mmCIF file of C-alpha atoms in Angstrom:
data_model
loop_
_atom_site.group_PDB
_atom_site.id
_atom_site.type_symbol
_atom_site.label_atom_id
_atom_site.label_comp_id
_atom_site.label_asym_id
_atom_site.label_seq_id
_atom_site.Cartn_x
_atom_site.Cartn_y
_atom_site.Cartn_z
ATOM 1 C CA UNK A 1 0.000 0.000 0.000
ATOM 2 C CA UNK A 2 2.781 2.010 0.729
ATOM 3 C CA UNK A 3 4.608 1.540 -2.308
ATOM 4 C CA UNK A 4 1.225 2.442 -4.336
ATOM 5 C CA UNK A 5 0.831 5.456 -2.336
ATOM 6 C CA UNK A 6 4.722 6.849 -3.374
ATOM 7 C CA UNK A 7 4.023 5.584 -6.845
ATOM 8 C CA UNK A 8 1.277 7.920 -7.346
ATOM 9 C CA UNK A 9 2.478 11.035 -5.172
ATOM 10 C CA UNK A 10 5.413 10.593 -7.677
ATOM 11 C CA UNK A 11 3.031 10.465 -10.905
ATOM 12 C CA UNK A 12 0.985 13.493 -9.737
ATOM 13 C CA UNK A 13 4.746 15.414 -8.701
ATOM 14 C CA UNK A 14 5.534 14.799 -12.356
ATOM 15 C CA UNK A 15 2.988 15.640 -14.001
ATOM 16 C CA UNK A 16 2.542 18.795 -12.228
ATOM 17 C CA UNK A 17 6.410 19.967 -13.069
ATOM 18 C CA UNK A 18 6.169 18.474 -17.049
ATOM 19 C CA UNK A 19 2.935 19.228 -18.550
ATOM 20 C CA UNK A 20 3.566 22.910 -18.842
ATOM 21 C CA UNK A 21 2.711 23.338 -22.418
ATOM 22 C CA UNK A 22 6.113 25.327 -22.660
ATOM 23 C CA UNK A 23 6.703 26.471 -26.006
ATOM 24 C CA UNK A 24 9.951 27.928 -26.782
ATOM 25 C CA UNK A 25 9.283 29.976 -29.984
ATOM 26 C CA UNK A 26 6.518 31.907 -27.617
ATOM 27 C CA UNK A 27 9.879 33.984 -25.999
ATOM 28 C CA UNK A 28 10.800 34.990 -29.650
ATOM 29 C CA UNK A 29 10.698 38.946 -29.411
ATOM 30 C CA UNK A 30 9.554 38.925 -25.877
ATOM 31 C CA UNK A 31 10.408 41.883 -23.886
ATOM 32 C CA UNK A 32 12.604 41.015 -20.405
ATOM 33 C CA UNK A 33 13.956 43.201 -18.182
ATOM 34 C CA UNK A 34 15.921 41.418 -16.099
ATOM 35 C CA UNK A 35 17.791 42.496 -13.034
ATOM 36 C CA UNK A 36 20.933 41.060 -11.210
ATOM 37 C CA UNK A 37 22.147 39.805 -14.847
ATOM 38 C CA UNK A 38 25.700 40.026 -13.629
ATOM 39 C CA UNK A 39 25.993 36.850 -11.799
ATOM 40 C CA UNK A 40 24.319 33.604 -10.769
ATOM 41 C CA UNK A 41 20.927 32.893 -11.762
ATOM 42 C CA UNK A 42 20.347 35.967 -13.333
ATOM 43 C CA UNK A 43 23.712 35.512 -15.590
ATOM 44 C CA UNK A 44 22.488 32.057 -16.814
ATOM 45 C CA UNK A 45 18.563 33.296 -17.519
ATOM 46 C CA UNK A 46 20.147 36.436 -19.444
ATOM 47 C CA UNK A 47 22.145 33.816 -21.675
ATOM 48 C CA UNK A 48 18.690 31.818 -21.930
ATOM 49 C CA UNK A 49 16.302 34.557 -23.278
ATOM 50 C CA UNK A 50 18.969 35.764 -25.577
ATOM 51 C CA UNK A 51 19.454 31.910 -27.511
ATOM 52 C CA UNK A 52 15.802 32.143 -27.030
ATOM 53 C CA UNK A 53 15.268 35.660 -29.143
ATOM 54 C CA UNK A 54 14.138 37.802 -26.396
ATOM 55 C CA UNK A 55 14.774 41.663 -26.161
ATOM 56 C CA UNK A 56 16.472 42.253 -23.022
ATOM 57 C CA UNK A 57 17.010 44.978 -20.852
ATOM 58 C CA UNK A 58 19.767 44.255 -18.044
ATOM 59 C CA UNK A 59 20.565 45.360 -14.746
ATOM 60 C CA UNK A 60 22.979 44.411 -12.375
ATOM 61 C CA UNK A 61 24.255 44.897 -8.767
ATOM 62 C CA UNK A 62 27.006 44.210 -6.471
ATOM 63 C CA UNK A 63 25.964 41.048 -3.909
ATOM 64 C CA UNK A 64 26.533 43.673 -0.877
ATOM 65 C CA UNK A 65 24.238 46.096 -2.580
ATOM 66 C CA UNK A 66 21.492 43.105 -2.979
ATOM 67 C CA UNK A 67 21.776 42.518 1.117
ATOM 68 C CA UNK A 68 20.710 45.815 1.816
ATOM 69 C CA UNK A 69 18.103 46.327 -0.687
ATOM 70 C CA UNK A 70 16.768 42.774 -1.101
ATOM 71 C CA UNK A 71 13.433 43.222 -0.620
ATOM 72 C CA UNK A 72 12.630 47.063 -1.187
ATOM 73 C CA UNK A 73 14.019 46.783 -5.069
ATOM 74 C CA UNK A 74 11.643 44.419 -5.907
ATOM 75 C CA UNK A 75 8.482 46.439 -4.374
ATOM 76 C CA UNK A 76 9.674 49.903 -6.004
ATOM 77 C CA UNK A 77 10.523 48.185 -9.016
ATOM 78 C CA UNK A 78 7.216 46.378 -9.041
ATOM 79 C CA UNK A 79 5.497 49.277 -8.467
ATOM 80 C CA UNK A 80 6.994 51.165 -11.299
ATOM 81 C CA UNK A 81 6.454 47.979 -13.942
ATOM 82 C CA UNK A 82 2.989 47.710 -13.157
ATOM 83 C CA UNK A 83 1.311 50.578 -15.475
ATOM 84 C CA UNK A 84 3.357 48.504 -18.003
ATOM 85 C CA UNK A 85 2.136 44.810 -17.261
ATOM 86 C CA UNK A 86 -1.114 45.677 -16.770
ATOM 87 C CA UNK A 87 -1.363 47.052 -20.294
ATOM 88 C CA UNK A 88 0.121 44.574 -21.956
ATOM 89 C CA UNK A 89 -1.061 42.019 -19.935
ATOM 90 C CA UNK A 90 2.722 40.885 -18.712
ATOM 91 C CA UNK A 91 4.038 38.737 -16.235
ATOM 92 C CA UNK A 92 6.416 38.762 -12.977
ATOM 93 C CA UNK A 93 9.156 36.447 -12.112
ATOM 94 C CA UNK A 94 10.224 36.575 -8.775
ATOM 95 C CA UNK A 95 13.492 34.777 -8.338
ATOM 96 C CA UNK A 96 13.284 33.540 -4.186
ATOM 97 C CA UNK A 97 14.571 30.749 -2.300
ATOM 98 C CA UNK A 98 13.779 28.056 0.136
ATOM 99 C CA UNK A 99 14.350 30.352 2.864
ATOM 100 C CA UNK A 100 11.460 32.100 2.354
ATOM 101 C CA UNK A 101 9.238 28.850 2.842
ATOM 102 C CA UNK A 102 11.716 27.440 5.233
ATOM 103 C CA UNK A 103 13.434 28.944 8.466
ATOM 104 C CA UNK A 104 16.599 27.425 8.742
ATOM 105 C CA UNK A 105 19.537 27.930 11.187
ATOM 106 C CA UNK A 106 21.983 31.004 10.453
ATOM 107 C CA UNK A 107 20.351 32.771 7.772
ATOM 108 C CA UNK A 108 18.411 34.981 9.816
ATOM 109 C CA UNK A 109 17.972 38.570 8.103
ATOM 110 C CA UNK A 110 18.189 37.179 4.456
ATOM 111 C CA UNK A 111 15.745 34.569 5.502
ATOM 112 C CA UNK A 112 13.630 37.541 6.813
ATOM 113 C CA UNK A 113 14.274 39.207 3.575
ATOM 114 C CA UNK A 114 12.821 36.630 1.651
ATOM 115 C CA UNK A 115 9.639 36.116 3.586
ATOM 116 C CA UNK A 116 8.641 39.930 3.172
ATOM 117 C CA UNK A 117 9.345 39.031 -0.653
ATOM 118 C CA UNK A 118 6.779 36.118 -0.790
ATOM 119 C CA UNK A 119 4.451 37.274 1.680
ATOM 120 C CA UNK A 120 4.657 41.086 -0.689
ATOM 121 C CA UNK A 121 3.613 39.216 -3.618
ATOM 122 C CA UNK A 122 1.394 36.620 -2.376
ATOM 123 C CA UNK A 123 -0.508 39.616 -1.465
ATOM 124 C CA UNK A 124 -0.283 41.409 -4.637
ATOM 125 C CA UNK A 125 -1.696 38.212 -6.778
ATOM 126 C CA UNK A 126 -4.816 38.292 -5.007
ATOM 127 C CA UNK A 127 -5.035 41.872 -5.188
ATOM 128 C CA UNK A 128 -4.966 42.019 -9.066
ATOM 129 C CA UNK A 129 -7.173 38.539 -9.098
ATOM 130 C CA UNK A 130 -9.913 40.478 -7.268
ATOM 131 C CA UNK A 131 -9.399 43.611 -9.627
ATOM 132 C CA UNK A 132 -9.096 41.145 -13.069
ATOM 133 C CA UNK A 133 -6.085 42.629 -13.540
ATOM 134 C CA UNK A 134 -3.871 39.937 -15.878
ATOM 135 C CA UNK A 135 -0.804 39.978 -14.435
ATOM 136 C CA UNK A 136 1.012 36.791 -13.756
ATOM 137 C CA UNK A 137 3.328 36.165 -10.781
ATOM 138 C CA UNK A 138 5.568 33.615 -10.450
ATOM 139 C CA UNK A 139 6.762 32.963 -7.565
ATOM 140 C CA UNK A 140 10.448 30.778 -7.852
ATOM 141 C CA UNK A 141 12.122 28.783 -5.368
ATOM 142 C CA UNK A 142 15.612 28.228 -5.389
ATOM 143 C CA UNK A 143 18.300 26.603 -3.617
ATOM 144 C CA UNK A 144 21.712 27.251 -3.578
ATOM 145 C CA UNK A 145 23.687 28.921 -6.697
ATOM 146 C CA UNK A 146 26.414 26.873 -8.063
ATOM 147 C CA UNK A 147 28.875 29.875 -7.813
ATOM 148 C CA UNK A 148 31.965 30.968 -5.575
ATOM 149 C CA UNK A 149 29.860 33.657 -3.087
ATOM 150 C CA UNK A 150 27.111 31.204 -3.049
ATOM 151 C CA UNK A 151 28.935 28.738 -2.079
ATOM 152 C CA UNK A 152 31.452 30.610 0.571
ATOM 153 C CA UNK A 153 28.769 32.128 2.277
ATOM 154 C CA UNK A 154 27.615 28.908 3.995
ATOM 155 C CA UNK A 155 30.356 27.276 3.735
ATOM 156 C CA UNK A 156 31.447 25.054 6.706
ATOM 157 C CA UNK A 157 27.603 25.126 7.833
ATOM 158 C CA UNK A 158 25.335 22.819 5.253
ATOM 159 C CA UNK A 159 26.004 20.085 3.545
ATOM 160 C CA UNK A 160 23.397 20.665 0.877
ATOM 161 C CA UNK A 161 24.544 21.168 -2.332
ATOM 162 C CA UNK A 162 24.769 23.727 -5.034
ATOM 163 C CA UNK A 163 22.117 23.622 -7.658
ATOM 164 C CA UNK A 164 23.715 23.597 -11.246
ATOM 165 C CA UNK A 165 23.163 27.796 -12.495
ATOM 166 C CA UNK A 166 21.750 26.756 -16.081
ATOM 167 C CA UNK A 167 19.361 23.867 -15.165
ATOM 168 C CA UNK A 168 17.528 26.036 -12.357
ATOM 169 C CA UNK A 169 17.562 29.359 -14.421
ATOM 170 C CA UNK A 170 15.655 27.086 -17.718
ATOM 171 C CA UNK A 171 13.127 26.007 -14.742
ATOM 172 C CA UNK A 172 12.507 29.633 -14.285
ATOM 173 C CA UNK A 173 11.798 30.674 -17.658
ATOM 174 C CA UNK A 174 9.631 27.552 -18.132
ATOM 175 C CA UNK A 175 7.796 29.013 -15.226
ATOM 176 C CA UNK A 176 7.378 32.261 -16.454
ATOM 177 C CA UNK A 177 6.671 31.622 -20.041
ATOM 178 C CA UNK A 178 3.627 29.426 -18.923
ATOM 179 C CA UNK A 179 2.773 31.528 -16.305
ATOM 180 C CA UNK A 180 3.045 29.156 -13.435
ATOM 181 C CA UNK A 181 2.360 30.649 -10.152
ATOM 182 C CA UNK A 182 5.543 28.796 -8.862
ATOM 183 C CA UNK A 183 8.458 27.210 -9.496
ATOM 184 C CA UNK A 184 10.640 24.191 -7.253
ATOM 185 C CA UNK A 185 13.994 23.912 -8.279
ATOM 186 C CA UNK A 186 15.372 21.206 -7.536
ATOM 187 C CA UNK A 187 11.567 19.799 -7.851
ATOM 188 C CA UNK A 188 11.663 18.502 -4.106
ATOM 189 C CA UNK A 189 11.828 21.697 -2.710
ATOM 190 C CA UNK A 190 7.902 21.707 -3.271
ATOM 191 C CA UNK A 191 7.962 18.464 -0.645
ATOM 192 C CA UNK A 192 9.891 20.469 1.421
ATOM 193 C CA UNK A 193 7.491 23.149 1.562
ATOM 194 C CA UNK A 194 4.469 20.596 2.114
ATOM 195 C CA UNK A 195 6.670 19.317 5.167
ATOM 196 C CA UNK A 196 6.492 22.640 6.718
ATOM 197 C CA UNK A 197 3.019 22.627 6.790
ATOM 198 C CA UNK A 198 3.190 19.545 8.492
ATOM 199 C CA UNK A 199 5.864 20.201 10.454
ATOM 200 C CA UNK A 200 6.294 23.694 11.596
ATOM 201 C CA UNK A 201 8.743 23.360 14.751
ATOM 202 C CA UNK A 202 11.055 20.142 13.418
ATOM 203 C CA UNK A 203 12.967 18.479 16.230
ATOM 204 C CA UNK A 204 16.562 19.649 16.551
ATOM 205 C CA UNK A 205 18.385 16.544 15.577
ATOM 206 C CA UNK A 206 15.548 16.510 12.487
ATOM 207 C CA UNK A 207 17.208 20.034 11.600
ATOM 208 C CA UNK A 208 21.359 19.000 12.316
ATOM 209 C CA UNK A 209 21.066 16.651 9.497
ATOM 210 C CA UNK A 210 21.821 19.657 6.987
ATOM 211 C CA UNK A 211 24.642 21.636 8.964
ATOM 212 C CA UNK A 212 27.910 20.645 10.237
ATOM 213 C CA UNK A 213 27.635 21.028 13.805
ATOM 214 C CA UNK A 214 27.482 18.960 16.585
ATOM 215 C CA UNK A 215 25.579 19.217 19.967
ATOM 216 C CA UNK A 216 27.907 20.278 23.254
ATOM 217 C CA UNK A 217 28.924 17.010 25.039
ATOM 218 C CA UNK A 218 27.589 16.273 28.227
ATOM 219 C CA UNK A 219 28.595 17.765 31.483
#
């Protein structure tokens, strides 16, 4: 029964993440503006859109810059867009991570910062549902960026991984193109998610499984 059960949570996972209806030649002339294009993620989607025939407009920023104004520059420069989208009946792709859906240990303000951003926009899509305004939002979550800062800044204090920079930017321009309201990437990020639902104060040794520390020894 067991098995069965996996089997078809795994089916329904799936189908949920393939049957997009993503059709590349629908980013042919698009217009992007895309910001943090310098690095990371953003480097990798800007290489994307331009194979794929997109117009782009590029910003970029310097990671200690991003820190301060993580959250703020996307609410003034959603504000801003907005005339824009709504005319043309446009979509948002907001680039997050786990630790927006997921306190974990250490990561306090930029976890904070990325709360604000999902909780902002969560907000805003039922805002403009209620006003049948057609915007689409989609919200993305991301794990770690395969790239040197990325990597240094927790270094020492997960084991997890790094998440390969081209494979996680194509999942976010699958997600915007078919104007998904979210994107997982890697896909079980989504379980993760569900978990915390389930879940919301994990025991400590539950949590010590992903960093490399160790509890104090015993008086």
């Amino acid at each position: 029964m067991k098995v069965l059960l996996l089997a078809g949570l795994g089916a329904l996972f799936f189908a949920y993440y393939w049957d997009d209806n993503f059709d590349p030649a629908s980013l042919q002339g698009a217009r992007v503006l895309l910001t943090g294009a310098s690095v990371g993620v953003g480097e990798e989607l800007a290489y994307h859109y331009a194979r794929l025939g997109s117009h782009l407009v590029l910003t970029a920023h310097t990671e200690a810059l991003l820190q301060k104004v993580n959250f703020l520059s996307y609410v003034q420069l959603t504000s801003l867009a907005l005339p824009s989208l709504t005319d043309s009946k446009g979509s948002l792709v907001v680039v997050s991570s786990l630790l927006g859906r997921v306190p974990t240990s250490f990561s306090s303000p930029y976890s904070a910062a990325k709360f604000a951003l999902n909780s902002f926009f969560g907000s805003l899509r039922r805002e403009l549902d209620v006003q049948d305004v057609h915007v689409a939002i989609t919200m993305c979550v991301l794990g770690l960026r395969d790239r040197a800062s990325a990597a240094e800044g927790v270094r020492g204090v997960t084991r997890a991984k790094a998440a390969p920079g081209p494979k996680a930017a194509l999942a976010v321009i699958r997600g915007g193109a078919t104007r998904a309201s979210g994107v997982f990437y890697p896909w079980r990020f989504h379980l993760l998610c569900l978990l915390r639902g389930w879940m919301p104060q994990p025991r400590a040794w539950f949590i010590r499984q992903e960093l490399n520390i160790t509890t104090p020894a015993a008086a």
